Amino acid sequence: MPQATFRPGSLVKARGREWVVLPEERPDVLRLRPLGGSDEDATRIYVPLEPVPPQPATFAPPDPKKAGTHEAGLLLRDALRLKLRAGAGPFRSFGNLCVEPRAYQLVPLLMALKLDTVRLLIADDVGIGKTIEAALIVRELLDRGEIRRMSVLCPPHLCDQWKQELQSKFNIHAEVVRTGTAGRLERGLPSGRSLFEAHPFTVVSLDYIKSDRRRESFLTSCPEFVVIEEAHTCVQGNPGTRHQRYQLLKGLAADPDRHMVMLTATPHSGDDEAFYNLLGLLDPSFRDMRGQTGLIRDAQREKLASHFVQRRRANIAEWKDATLFPDRHTKEETYRLTGDWGSLFTDVLAFAREMVESVRGDSILRQRMNWWAALAMLRCISSSPAAAAIAINTRLKAVEGVTEAEQIAALEQAGVETVFDGESEELFSGDETVPAAHPEAIIPESSAGKKLASFAERALKLRGKAKDPKLATLISIVNALVRDGFNPVVFCRYIATAHYVAEQLQSELSGKAVAIEAVTGELASEEREEKVAALSGEDRRILVATDCLSEGINLQAGFDAVVHYDLSWNPARHEQREGRVDRFGQRSKVVRAVMLYGDNNPVDGAVLRVILRKADVIRKELDVSVPMPTDANKVTQAIMEAVLLRKSSASGAADQLQLAFPKEEAEVDAAWASAREKAKQSNTLFAQRRMRPEEVLPEWRKAVDVLGGEEDVSRFVTVAAKGLGAPLDTGKGFFRLPIRHLPGVLREQLLSNGFPEMMKIAFSHPPAGAEHVHRAHPLVAAISNYISEISLEEGTPDIGSRCGALFTQTVTERTTVYLLRLRSQLEVIRGGDGDQVLLSEECVAVAVRGATSPVLVENADALALMQAGVARNMEPAQRERLLGEAIAAITGLNMAFETIATRRAKELLADHRRVRDAGKTKGISYLVTPCLPVDVIGVYVLMPVASF
C-alpha cells in the first residue's frame, strides 16, 4: 500500500501492534506512537525495509467482560486528556509545555499571532515572566510549523539559564554558543555550513556574536526567529560594545521576514535616542515618532500598540492572578559607627578630605587620582574591613605611554566601574573587585603613606562582630530571618566583602544547621549556577552574593528574602536585587527585603537622602522605577563632593538628620524632577491599550477545556495515587506522595528520573519545599501514560476501565456515555514544498439518553455523569448484557460520531484562524480534516434505579 495513505492521525498495524501515525517530513519514514503511549514512546520505521508492510488498522471496541467502575473510567478519561501533546484548541503548543502559563502571560502570544512577521517589545516589570512569554511565542510558532529554527541573544551570564528554561519548560533543546563552546559545535561541520544551520535552536552570547566578523556570519545564517534578552543594553549608540550590539540588531531587523521578540524591564531609561532606536527595530517608522505631533503621532501610537506590551504588578490584579506574586515586606535597619570602627572612619574621612585638598591647583590628573582614591577609600571602608584593607593597600597608578587626557579618561572609566555602579542603569558595572585607594602620589616613606599603612592595619583588626557594628547588625537580621523560616540572599558590592560576610556568618551560625555559600563574579556562570542549585537543595540556607546575581538570574526557587548589606548607588540595582526573589514562580507568600545602612555614616546618608529616597518617592507616585538622571555620575559626584569637601565636624561622622547639602541637593532635585517628567510623559505617550481579560480568558478556557486544568490534575493524581496503592497524605499546604508504594514499573521510572521516595506536592501555590504539580509535570505524564497503557490493553480494569455499568439516581432514563478520541489533520498550505500536515487530538464525551441521537456533553456534564454514585449493585450478567448492547450500538452511531468529529474539526479551524489571522498576506491558508472512523475509547452505561 502506498505510504502516502498514512497521513498524521491514521491508525496502522505494523510489527504486530497498532500505532497512531505522527507527522514526519521524510516520505519513506513512518513516525509511530503506540495507541496508549505518548509522543516520547514514538518510534520511526523505514517502510521499504519492513518485511511486512504497514496496514490500515481500526480501534477495537472495549470488552464487556472486563468492566470496571465509573471512577476507573473517569481516571482513563483524565489520563487521556492530560497526556495530550498535539491538543486541539486555539493554541498548538500547550500540550508541549512543561509549565502552566497564566492567563495574563498569553497577551504577548495573542499579540504576536496577529502579526504577519512577529516584531514585539515585551517590557513587563521585573519578575512578571518575560522569559515565559517570549518562549510561549517561540513554541507556538514551532508547533504551527511556521518556524524551524530560533536563537536567543542574551548577556553571557544568562546563557545557561536560558538553555535550562527552554529545555525544562518548553521542550526546546538548545545549544549555548559562546567562546568556550563555538569551536566544539563547529567541529566536523562541512565546509561552508554554519553551526546555526546545523543546530536549529541556540542560545548565543551577545558578547561573542557582536564582533564585526562574527556578526556578518551570523546575519547570513541567522534563524528566522530571534529573541533578544536585555534589549535595552543594545541600543545606546555609544562607541564600543553597545554600538556593536546595536549594529547586530539593526542587521537582524533589516530582514522584513525575520521574527524578533525583544525583552526588557526598562524600555525607556531617560535616554530618548536610545528608546526610539529600540522602537525603530520594531518598525523603522517608529524611530521618527520622536519629532512627530498631532494626528500623525496618534496614528503611529495606534500602530505601535500592536507591537509593544508593558505591564506592572498592579496591572496583573485584574487577571485574578495577583496571588501568584508574593507580598514584599520592606524594612530598614541601621547600625552606628562607634568604637574603633567609628574612630577609624572619622580618621579616614579626615584623611580623604586632606587628600582632595592637598592637590588643589595641581594637574588635573593628580586631582582626579586623589579624588578617586579618596572616594574608593570611603566606599570600601563603608563596605567591610576586608574591602577597606585591600583598597588602602592597592596603589592607583597612572597609565603609562599615553597622553594625560587619555590617562584621565582611563582613570574616570575605572572609577565609574569600581567606585560607582556603572555609567547608567543599562550599563551596570560588572567589576566587583575592590578599587585602589592608595594614590601613586603618596609614597610609603611619607607621613601620609605611613598613615595609610596604619589605616589598613587598623581595618584588619576590626574583623568580627565584636568590633564591626555593621556585621553585628547583619547577624541579628539574618538570625531573625532564619528563625522566621526565610532563606535570604545577602547582596554585597565587592568580592572581598562577600567572602568576609560569608566566613563570619558561617562561624556565627555553625551550630544551627544552616548552609551558607558565597557566590561572586570570580566564578564562571556555570559554576555560579551549580553553587546556587546545590545550596537551594539544603533545608535552611543563606546565599551571600555580589551583584553578579542581581540581574536576570532566577533565585525564587531557593530564596525568599534579600538583605542589602551594601547600598547600591543606583536605585535600579536595588530593584534588580529584590526582583531575583520577588517574581513569578516564588512559592513563599511573603518575601522580605531589608536595607542596611549606617545612621551616622555620611556616605550612606548622602546616597540614601538624595538618590535612593528621591527615586522611591517617584516610583510610588508613577508606579514605575525611574532611572537615574541622564548625568547620573555627575549627580553622584556632586553629592560625594559635598561629603568630601564640607568642613569637618568635631566628631567627624554625623547623624543622618544633620547632613545638609543645600546647593548640591538642589541640583540633584532638578535632575530628578527632569527624570520624573520624562518618565511621566513616556508613560502617558506610550500607554498601550492592553488586551483585557475578557478578550483573552475565553481562549485560555478553551485550551484548558481540551487539555485539562488545575482541578483535573488534582482529581486525577489524588484518585490515581489511591488506586495505585499510594494514597496522598495531607500536610500543611501540601500533600505527601509515597512513590515507593507505586507499582514497580512506574516506581522505578520515577525514582530513576530523580524523584524522591516520599514527594511533597501541591496543585496550586505550593509552599517552599513542595513541587507544583500541573498538567505538564513529569509526575502527571508518567502516571497518565501508565494508566492509559494498561487501560487500553484492558489488563487492570479497576485502575482504568474502558467500560462499566451501574444503577444510579443521577439519571431518569437509560444513558450511555461514549468516550471518543478525535484526531484531525491540520494542513498549513504555503504552496510548493512549504506545505505541512500537523496532528490535533482531543478526548470528548458524548451521551445517548434513551433512544435519542448522541449529544456532545460539556466537560462539566461529562464529569458529573462519570462521577455518578452507585445506588445499588448490578449483577455481572446484567452488566455484561447492557454493555454488549451499548457496544453493539456503536455501528449505528458511527455516522453521528463522525458528524461530531467533522463539527469539531471546523471549530478547530475557526479557532486556528481566529488567533492567527496573520499570514493571509503571505498566501498561507489552512485546512482541517477529521481522521475517520472515530476511536471509541470507552462505553459507560447509567441505569435509573426505578427501571428495575
mmCIF file of N, CA and C in Angstrom, residues 431-539:
data_model
loop_
_atom_site.group_PDB
_atom_site.id
_atom_site.type_symbol
_atom_site.label_atom_id
_atom_site.label_comp_id
_atom_site.label_asym_id
_atom_site.label_seq_id
_atom_site.Cartn_x
_atom_site.Cartn_y
_atom_site.Cartn_z
ATOM 1 N N ASP A 431 32.404 44.996 37.388
ATOM 2 C CA ASP A 431 33.654 44.929 38.130
ATOM 3 C C ASP A 431 33.359 44.927 39.618
ATOM 4 N N GLU A 432 33.622 43.803 40.265
ATOM 5 C CA GLU A 432 33.331 43.650 41.695
ATOM 6 C C GLU A 432 34.596 43.675 42.541
ATOM 7 N N THR A 433 35.734 43.948 41.894
ATOM 8 C CA THR A 433 36.987 44.000 42.636
ATOM 9 C C THR A 433 37.055 45.282 43.453
ATOM 10 N N VAL A 434 37.807 45.233 44.521
ATOM 11 C CA VAL A 434 37.979 46.409 45.369
ATOM 12 C C VAL A 434 38.819 47.440 44.630
ATOM 13 N N PRO A 435 38.377 48.696 44.556
ATOM 14 C CA PRO A 435 39.147 49.715 43.832
ATOM 15 C C PRO A 435 40.384 50.142 44.606
ATOM 16 N N ALA A 436 41.377 50.666 43.878
ATOM 17 C CA ALA A 436 42.598 51.159 44.510
ATOM 18 C C ALA A 436 42.301 52.450 45.253
ATOM 19 N N ALA A 437 42.876 52.580 46.454
ATOM 20 C CA ALA A 437 42.666 53.791 47.251
ATOM 21 C C ALA A 437 43.997 54.384 47.737
ATOM 22 N N HIS A 438 45.090 53.930 47.133
ATOM 23 C CA HIS A 438 46.431 54.390 47.507
ATOM 24 C C HIS A 438 47.013 55.114 46.292
ATOM 25 N N PRO A 439 46.840 56.434 46.198
ATOM 26 C CA PRO A 439 47.274 57.151 45.000
ATOM 27 C C PRO A 439 48.780 57.111 44.820
ATOM 28 N N GLU A 440 49.197 57.092 43.573
ATOM 29 C CA GLU A 440 50.615 56.985 43.233
ATOM 30 C C GLU A 440 51.420 58.139 43.821
ATOM 31 N N ALA A 441 50.759 59.270 44.026
ATOM 32 C CA ALA A 441 51.474 60.450 44.510
ATOM 33 C C ALA A 441 51.974 60.299 45.937
ATOM 34 N N ILE A 442 51.403 59.343 46.684
ATOM 35 C CA ILE A 442 51.786 59.168 48.093
ATOM 36 C C ILE A 442 52.767 58.008 48.186
ATOM 37 N N ILE A 443 53.989 58.267 48.589
ATOM 38 C CA ILE A 443 54.987 57.211 48.657
ATOM 39 C C ILE A 443 55.005 56.627 50.067
ATOM 40 N N PRO A 444 55.383 55.326 50.207
ATOM 41 C CA PRO A 444 55.312 54.672 51.508
ATOM 42 C C PRO A 444 56.112 55.369 52.593
ATOM 43 N N GLU A 445 57.237 56.057 52.229
ATOM 44 C CA GLU A 445 58.077 56.668 53.240
ATOM 45 C C GLU A 445 57.464 57.941 53.824
ATOM 46 N N SER A 446 56.518 58.532 53.119
ATOM 47 C CA SER A 446 55.945 59.788 53.589
ATOM 48 C C SER A 446 55.054 59.543 54.794
ATOM 49 N N SER A 447 54.781 60.624 55.507
ATOM 50 C CA SER A 447 53.877 60.502 56.663
ATOM 51 C C SER A 447 52.495 60.051 56.224
ATOM 52 N N ALA A 448 52.069 60.515 55.030
ATOM 53 C CA ALA A 448 50.763 60.080 54.503
ATOM 54 C C ALA A 448 50.766 58.590 54.219
ATOM 55 N N GLY A 449 51.893 58.115 53.637
ATOM 56 C CA GLY A 449 51.986 56.686 53.353
ATOM 57 C C GLY A 449 51.937 55.853 54.609
ATOM 58 N N LYS A 450 52.617 56.329 55.667
ATOM 59 C CA LYS A 450 52.597 55.605 56.944
ATOM 60 C C LYS A 450 51.198 55.616 57.550
ATOM 61 N N LYS A 451 50.505 56.734 57.363
ATOM 62 C CA LYS A 451 49.147 56.821 57.900
ATOM 63 C C LYS A 451 48.233 55.814 57.202
ATOM 64 N N LEU A 452 48.396 55.691 55.855
ATOM 65 C CA LEU A 452 47.591 54.713 55.114
ATOM 66 C C LEU A 452 47.887 53.294 55.585
ATOM 67 N N ALA A 453 49.156 52.985 55.798
ATOM 68 C CA ALA A 453 49.514 51.651 56.282
ATOM 69 C C ALA A 453 48.872 51.396 57.641
ATOM 70 N N SER A 454 48.838 52.456 58.480
ATOM 71 C CA SER A 454 48.204 52.316 59.790
ATOM 72 C C SER A 454 46.706 52.055 59.644
ATOM 73 N N PHE A 455 46.080 52.748 58.699
ATOM 74 C CA PHE A 455 44.642 52.540 58.455
ATOM 75 C C PHE A 455 44.365 51.075 58.078
ATOM 76 N N ALA A 456 45.188 50.542 57.162
ATOM 77 C CA ALA A 456 44.986 49.161 56.708
ATOM 78 C C ALA A 456 45.123 48.187 57.858
ATOM 79 N N GLU A 457 46.132 48.435 58.707
ATOM 80 C CA GLU A 457 46.345 47.563 59.864
ATOM 81 C C GLU A 457 45.171 47.653 60.833
ATOM 82 N N ARG A 458 44.684 48.852 61.077
ATOM 83 C CA ARG A 458 43.543 49.030 61.979
ATOM 84 C C ARG A 458 42.290 48.368 61.410
ATOM 85 N N ALA A 459 42.105 48.466 60.098
ATOM 86 C CA ALA A 459 40.917 47.873 59.457
ATOM 87 C C ALA A 459 40.887 46.367 59.653
ATOM 88 N N LEU A 460 42.050 45.719 59.494
ATOM 89 C CA LEU A 460 42.094 44.263 59.638
ATOM 90 C C LEU A 460 41.737 43.819 61.051
ATOM 91 N N LYS A 461 41.992 44.675 62.030
ATOM 92 C CA LYS A 461 41.678 44.332 63.417
ATOM 93 C C LYS A 461 40.189 44.483 63.734
ATOM 94 N N LEU A 462 39.445 45.018 62.795
ATOM 95 C CA LEU A 462 38.009 45.232 63.012
ATOM 96 C C LEU A 462 37.157 44.044 62.590
ATOM 97 N N ARG A 463 37.783 42.976 62.089
ATOM 98 C CA ARG A 463 37.021 41.820 61.629
ATOM 99 C C ARG A 463 36.278 41.166 62.787
ATOM 100 N N GLY A 464 35.037 40.769 62.536
ATOM 101 C CA GLY A 464 34.257 40.085 63.563
ATOM 102 C C GLY A 464 33.217 40.997 64.189
ATOM 103 N N LYS A 465 32.158 40.399 64.687
ATOM 104 C CA LYS A 465 31.009 41.194 65.136
ATOM 105 C C LYS A 465 31.303 42.036 66.376
ATOM 106 N N ALA A 466 32.344 41.668 67.143
ATOM 107 C CA ALA A 466 32.627 42.428 68.360
ATOM 108 C C ALA A 466 33.050 43.852 68.045
ATOM 109 N N LYS A 467 33.759 44.056 66.920
ATOM 110 C CA LYS A 467 34.244 45.385 66.567
ATOM 111 C C LYS A 467 33.647 45.929 65.275
ATOM 112 N N ASP A 468 32.832 45.118 64.619
ATOM 113 C CA ASP A 468 32.226 45.531 63.344
ATOM 114 C C ASP A 468 30.718 45.661 63.559
ATOM 115 N N PRO A 469 30.225 46.857 63.870
ATOM 116 C CA PRO A 469 28.791 47.005 64.170
ATOM 117 C C PRO A 469 27.904 46.694 62.975
ATOM 118 N N LYS A 470 28.391 46.912 61.767
ATOM 119 C CA LYS A 470 27.596 46.589 60.579
ATOM 120 C C LYS A 470 27.386 45.080 60.497
ATOM 121 N N LEU A 471 28.457 44.323 60.686
ATOM 122 C CA LEU A 471 28.347 42.862 60.669
ATOM 123 C C LEU A 471 27.457 42.378 61.801
ATOM 124 N N ALA A 472 27.610 42.956 62.992
ATOM 125 C CA ALA A 472 26.793 42.533 64.136
ATOM 126 C C ALA A 472 25.311 42.733 63.853
ATOM 127 N N THR A 473 24.994 43.857 63.198
ATOM 128 C CA THR A 473 23.589 44.107 62.850
ATOM 129 C C THR A 473 23.111 43.095 61.818
ATOM 130 N N LEU A 474 23.956 42.779 60.840
ATOM 131 C CA LEU A 474 23.588 41.778 59.830
ATOM 132 C C LEU A 474 23.309 40.434 60.483
ATOM 133 N N ILE A 475 24.154 40.020 61.393
ATOM 134 C CA ILE A 475 23.959 38.722 62.053
ATOM 135 C C ILE A 475 22.606 38.694 62.754
ATOM 136 N N SER A 476 22.241 39.790 63.393
ATOM 137 C CA SER A 476 20.931 39.869 64.053
ATOM 138 C C SER A 476 19.800 39.763 63.033
ATOM 139 N N ILE A 477 19.953 40.462 61.882
ATOM 140 C CA ILE A 477 18.929 40.426 60.824
ATOM 141 C C ILE A 477 18.771 39.005 60.281
ATOM 142 N N VAL A 478 19.900 38.373 59.981
ATOM 143 C CA VAL A 478 19.873 37.034 59.382
ATOM 144 C C VAL A 478 19.294 36.014 60.371
ATOM 145 N N ASN A 479 19.685 36.117 61.617
ATOM 146 C CA ASN A 479 19.125 35.196 62.617
ATOM 147 C C ASN A 479 17.605 35.310 62.687
ATOM 148 N N ALA A 480 17.106 36.544 62.631
ATOM 149 C CA ALA A 480 15.655 36.750 62.686
ATOM 150 C C ALA A 480 14.978 36.171 61.452
ATOM 151 N N LEU A 481 15.586 36.363 60.276
ATOM 152 C CA LEU A 481 15.000 35.829 59.041
ATOM 153 C C LEU A 481 14.966 34.304 59.072
ATOM 154 N N VAL A 482 16.063 33.695 59.464
ATOM 155 C CA VAL A 482 16.122 32.226 59.524
ATOM 156 C C VAL A 482 15.129 31.707 60.550
ATOM 157 N N ARG A 483 15.045 32.379 61.671
ATOM 158 C CA ARG A 483 14.096 31.964 62.722
ATOM 159 C C ARG A 483 12.665 32.017 62.203
ATOM 160 N N ASP A 484 12.356 32.982 61.337
ATOM 161 C CA ASP A 484 11.005 33.117 60.780
ATOM 162 C C ASP A 484 10.781 32.233 59.556
ATOM 163 N N GLY A 485 11.766 31.402 59.212
ATOM 164 C CA GLY A 485 11.594 30.456 58.113
ATOM 165 C C GLY A 485 12.021 30.964 56.756
ATOM 166 N N PHE A 486 12.727 32.094 56.693
ATOM 167 C CA PHE A 486 13.155 32.647 55.408
ATOM 168 C C PHE A 486 14.560 32.152 55.046
ATOM 169 N N ASN A 487 14.822 32.157 53.742
ATOM 170 C CA ASN A 487 16.135 31.810 53.199
ATOM 171 C C ASN A 487 16.652 33.029 52.442
ATOM 172 N N PRO A 488 17.546 33.806 53.065
ATOM 173 C CA PRO A 488 17.905 35.103 52.489
ATOM 174 C C PRO A 488 19.093 35.070 51.533
ATOM 175 N N VAL A 489 19.127 36.099 50.656
ATOM 176 C CA VAL A 489 20.289 36.414 49.834
ATOM 177 C C VAL A 489 20.849 37.727 50.369
ATOM 178 N N VAL A 490 22.124 37.735 50.730
ATOM 179 C CA VAL A 490 22.784 38.932 51.234
ATOM 180 C C VAL A 490 23.641 39.504 50.108
ATOM 181 N N PHE A 491 23.281 40.699 49.613
ATOM 182 C CA PHE A 491 23.997 41.291 48.488
ATOM 183 C C PHE A 491 25.078 42.251 48.972
ATOM 184 N N CYS A 492 26.289 42.063 48.439
ATOM 185 C CA CYS A 492 27.439 42.905 48.755
ATOM 186 C C CYS A 492 27.981 43.517 47.460
ATOM 187 N N ARG A 493 28.656 44.676 47.607
ATOM 188 C CA ARG A 493 29.193 45.347 46.414
ATOM 189 C C ARG A 493 30.484 44.719 45.922
ATOM 190 N N TYR A 494 31.332 44.256 46.847
ATOM 191 C CA TYR A 494 32.662 43.792 46.455
ATOM 192 C C TYR A 494 32.873 42.330 46.822
ATOM 193 N N ILE A 495 33.737 41.676 46.039
ATOM 194 C CA ILE A 495 34.046 40.264 46.263
ATOM 195 C C ILE A 495 34.627 40.059 47.657
ATOM 196 N N ALA A 496 35.554 40.941 48.040
ATOM 197 C CA ALA A 496 36.187 40.794 49.352
ATOM 198 C C ALA A 496 35.152 40.866 50.472
ATOM 199 N N THR A 497 34.183 41.755 50.341
ATOM 200 C CA THR A 497 33.138 41.870 51.357
ATOM 201 C C THR A 497 32.278 40.619 51.401
ATOM 202 N N ALA A 498 31.932 40.074 50.228
ATOM 203 C CA ALA A 498 31.095 38.867 50.181
ATOM 204 C C ALA A 498 31.775 37.695 50.891
ATOM 205 N N HIS A 499 33.061 37.505 50.638
ATOM 206 C CA HIS A 499 33.772 36.407 51.309
ATOM 207 C C HIS A 499 33.867 36.656 52.810
ATOM 208 N N TYR A 500 34.130 37.883 53.186
ATOM 209 C CA TYR A 500 34.202 38.227 54.611
ATOM 210 C C TYR A 500 32.872 37.946 55.307
ATOM 211 N N VAL A 501 31.800 38.398 54.723
ATOM 212 C CA VAL A 501 30.475 38.199 55.320
ATOM 213 C C VAL A 501 30.135 36.714 55.411
ATOM 214 N N ALA A 502 30.412 35.970 54.339
ATOM 215 C CA ALA A 502 30.104 34.538 54.352
ATOM 216 C C ALA A 502 30.898 33.812 55.437
ATOM 217 N N GLU A 503 32.176 34.131 55.562
ATOM 218 C CA GLU A 503 33.009 33.487 56.581
ATOM 219 C C GLU A 503 32.492 33.800 57.987
ATOM 220 N N GLN A 504 32.135 35.042 58.219
ATOM 221 C CA GLN A 504 31.660 35.438 59.537
ATOM 222 C C GLN A 504 30.314 34.785 59.865
ATOM 223 N N LEU A 505 29.424 34.706 58.872
ATOM 224 C CA LEU A 505 28.131 34.057 59.094
ATOM 225 C C LEU A 505 28.310 32.565 59.349
ATOM 226 N N GLN A 506 29.208 31.933 58.600
ATOM 227 C CA GLN A 506 29.471 30.503 58.809
ATOM 228 C C GLN A 506 29.964 30.248 60.225
ATOM 229 N N SER A 507 30.830 31.128 60.709
ATOM 230 C CA SER A 507 31.342 30.971 62.066
ATOM 231 C C SER A 507 30.243 31.204 63.102
ATOM 232 N N GLU A 508 29.439 32.224 62.875
ATOM 233 C CA GLU A 508 28.414 32.600 63.843
ATOM 234 C C GLU A 508 27.272 31.586 63.899
ATOM 235 N N LEU A 509 26.914 30.996 62.746
ATOM 236 C CA LEU A 509 25.757 30.092 62.679
ATOM 237 C C LEU A 509 26.190 28.638 62.552
ATOM 238 N N SER A 510 27.414 28.332 62.932
ATOM 239 C CA SER A 510 27.964 26.994 62.708
ATOM 240 C C SER A 510 27.152 25.893 63.396
ATOM 241 N N GLY A 511 26.507 26.200 64.505
ATOM 242 C CA GLY A 511 25.770 25.154 65.210
ATOM 243 C C GLY A 511 24.283 25.128 64.907
ATOM 244 N N LYS A 512 23.851 25.875 63.883
ATOM 245 C CA LYS A 512 22.411 25.998 63.627
ATOM 246 C C LYS A 512 21.941 25.296 62.358
ATOM 247 N N ALA A 513 22.765 24.416 61.796
ATOM 248 C CA ALA A 513 22.386 23.616 60.618
ATOM 249 C C ALA A 513 21.878 24.494 59.477
ATOM 250 N N VAL A 514 22.581 25.594 59.236
ATOM 251 C CA VAL A 514 22.242 26.485 58.128
ATOM 252 C C VAL A 514 23.399 26.460 57.133
ATOM 253 N N ALA A 515 23.102 26.115 55.872
ATOM 254 C CA ALA A 515 24.130 26.100 54.828
ATOM 255 C C ALA A 515 24.357 27.527 54.322
ATOM 256 N N ILE A 516 25.625 27.921 54.191
ATOM 257 C CA ILE A 516 25.974 29.282 53.770
ATOM 258 C C ILE A 516 27.027 29.195 52.676
ATOM 259 N N GLU A 517 26.796 29.895 51.574
ATOM 260 C CA GLU A 517 27.754 29.913 50.468
ATOM 261 C C GLU A 517 27.908 31.336 49.956
ATOM 262 N N ALA A 518 29.122 31.642 49.447
ATOM 263 C CA ALA A 518 29.367 32.912 48.762
ATOM 264 C C ALA A 518 29.482 32.648 47.267
ATOM 265 N N VAL A 519 28.785 33.447 46.472
ATOM 266 C CA VAL A 519 28.858 33.352 45.007
ATOM 267 C C VAL A 519 29.192 34.735 44.479
ATOM 268 N N THR A 520 30.322 34.831 43.768
ATOM 269 C CA THR A 520 30.784 36.127 43.281
ATOM 270 C C THR A 520 31.166 36.034 41.810
ATOM 271 N N GLY A 521 31.534 37.174 41.256
ATOM 272 C CA GLY A 521 31.935 37.234 39.853
ATOM 273 C C GLY A 521 33.245 36.541 39.552
ATOM 274 N N GLU A 522 33.942 36.048 40.577
ATOM 275 C CA GLU A 522 35.151 35.246 40.337
ATOM 276 C C GLU A 522 34.808 33.954 39.599
ATOM 277 N N LEU A 523 33.619 33.463 39.809
ATOM 278 C CA LEU A 523 33.206 32.183 39.242
ATOM 279 C C LEU A 523 32.616 32.357 37.855
ATOM 280 N N ALA A 524 32.815 31.374 36.995
ATOM 281 C CA ALA A 524 32.139 31.354 35.696
ATOM 282 C C ALA A 524 30.651 31.149 35.928
ATOM 283 N N SER A 525 29.843 31.530 34.951
ATOM 284 C CA SER A 525 28.388 31.465 35.126
ATOM 285 C C SER A 525 27.922 30.049 35.436
ATOM 286 N N GLU A 526 28.574 29.020 34.824
ATOM 287 C CA GLU A 526 28.168 27.640 35.096
ATOM 288 C C GLU A 526 28.442 27.273 36.554
ATOM 289 N N GLU A 527 29.582 27.743 37.070
ATOM 290 C CA GLU A 527 29.921 27.443 38.462
ATOM 291 C C GLU A 527 28.969 28.156 39.420
ATOM 292 N N ARG A 528 28.599 29.390 39.084
ATOM 293 C CA ARG A 528 27.629 30.095 39.923
ATOM 294 C C ARG A 528 26.319 29.314 39.990
ATOM 295 N N GLU A 529 25.874 28.880 38.803
ATOM 296 C CA GLU A 529 24.608 28.150 38.730
ATOM 297 C C GLU A 529 24.661 26.868 39.546
ATOM 298 N N GLU A 530 25.775 26.153 39.471
ATOM 299 C CA GLU A 530 25.915 24.907 40.210
ATOM 300 C C GLU A 530 25.890 25.157 41.712
ATOM 301 N N LYS A 531 26.593 26.210 42.142
ATOM 302 C CA LYS A 531 26.622 26.523 43.570
ATOM 303 C C LYS A 531 25.247 26.907 44.089
ATOM 304 N N VAL A 532 24.543 27.745 43.330
ATOM 305 C CA VAL A 532 23.211 28.179 43.745
ATOM 306 C C VAL A 532 22.268 26.979 43.798
ATOM 307 N N ALA A 533 22.338 26.102 42.783
ATOM 308 C CA ALA A 533 21.463 24.927 42.746
ATOM 309 C C ALA A 533 21.735 24.004 43.931
ATOM 310 N N ALA A 534 23.024 23.786 44.229
ATOM 311 C CA ALA A 534 23.366 22.911 45.354
ATOM 312 C C ALA A 534 22.885 23.505 46.676
ATOM 313 N N LEU A 535 23.065 24.801 46.844
ATOM 314 C CA LEU A 535 22.628 25.455 48.075
ATOM 315 C C LEU A 535 21.111 25.421 48.203
ATOM 316 N N SER A 536 20.404 25.554 47.081
ATOM 317 C CA SER A 536 18.932 25.550 47.104
ATOM 318 C C SER A 536 18.370 24.228 47.584
ATOM 319 N N GLY A 537 19.160 23.172 47.499
ATOM 320 C CA GLY A 537 18.694 21.864 47.948
ATOM 321 C C GLY A 537 18.791 21.663 49.445
ATOM 322 N N GLU A 538 19.435 22.600 50.146
ATOM 323 C CA GLU A 538 19.564 22.478 51.598
ATOM 324 C C GLU A 538 18.270 22.917 52.289
ATOM 325 N N ASP A 539 18.008 22.356 53.453
ATOM 326 C CA ASP A 539 16.782 22.682 54.180
ATOM 327 C C ASP A 539 16.744 24.151 54.598
#
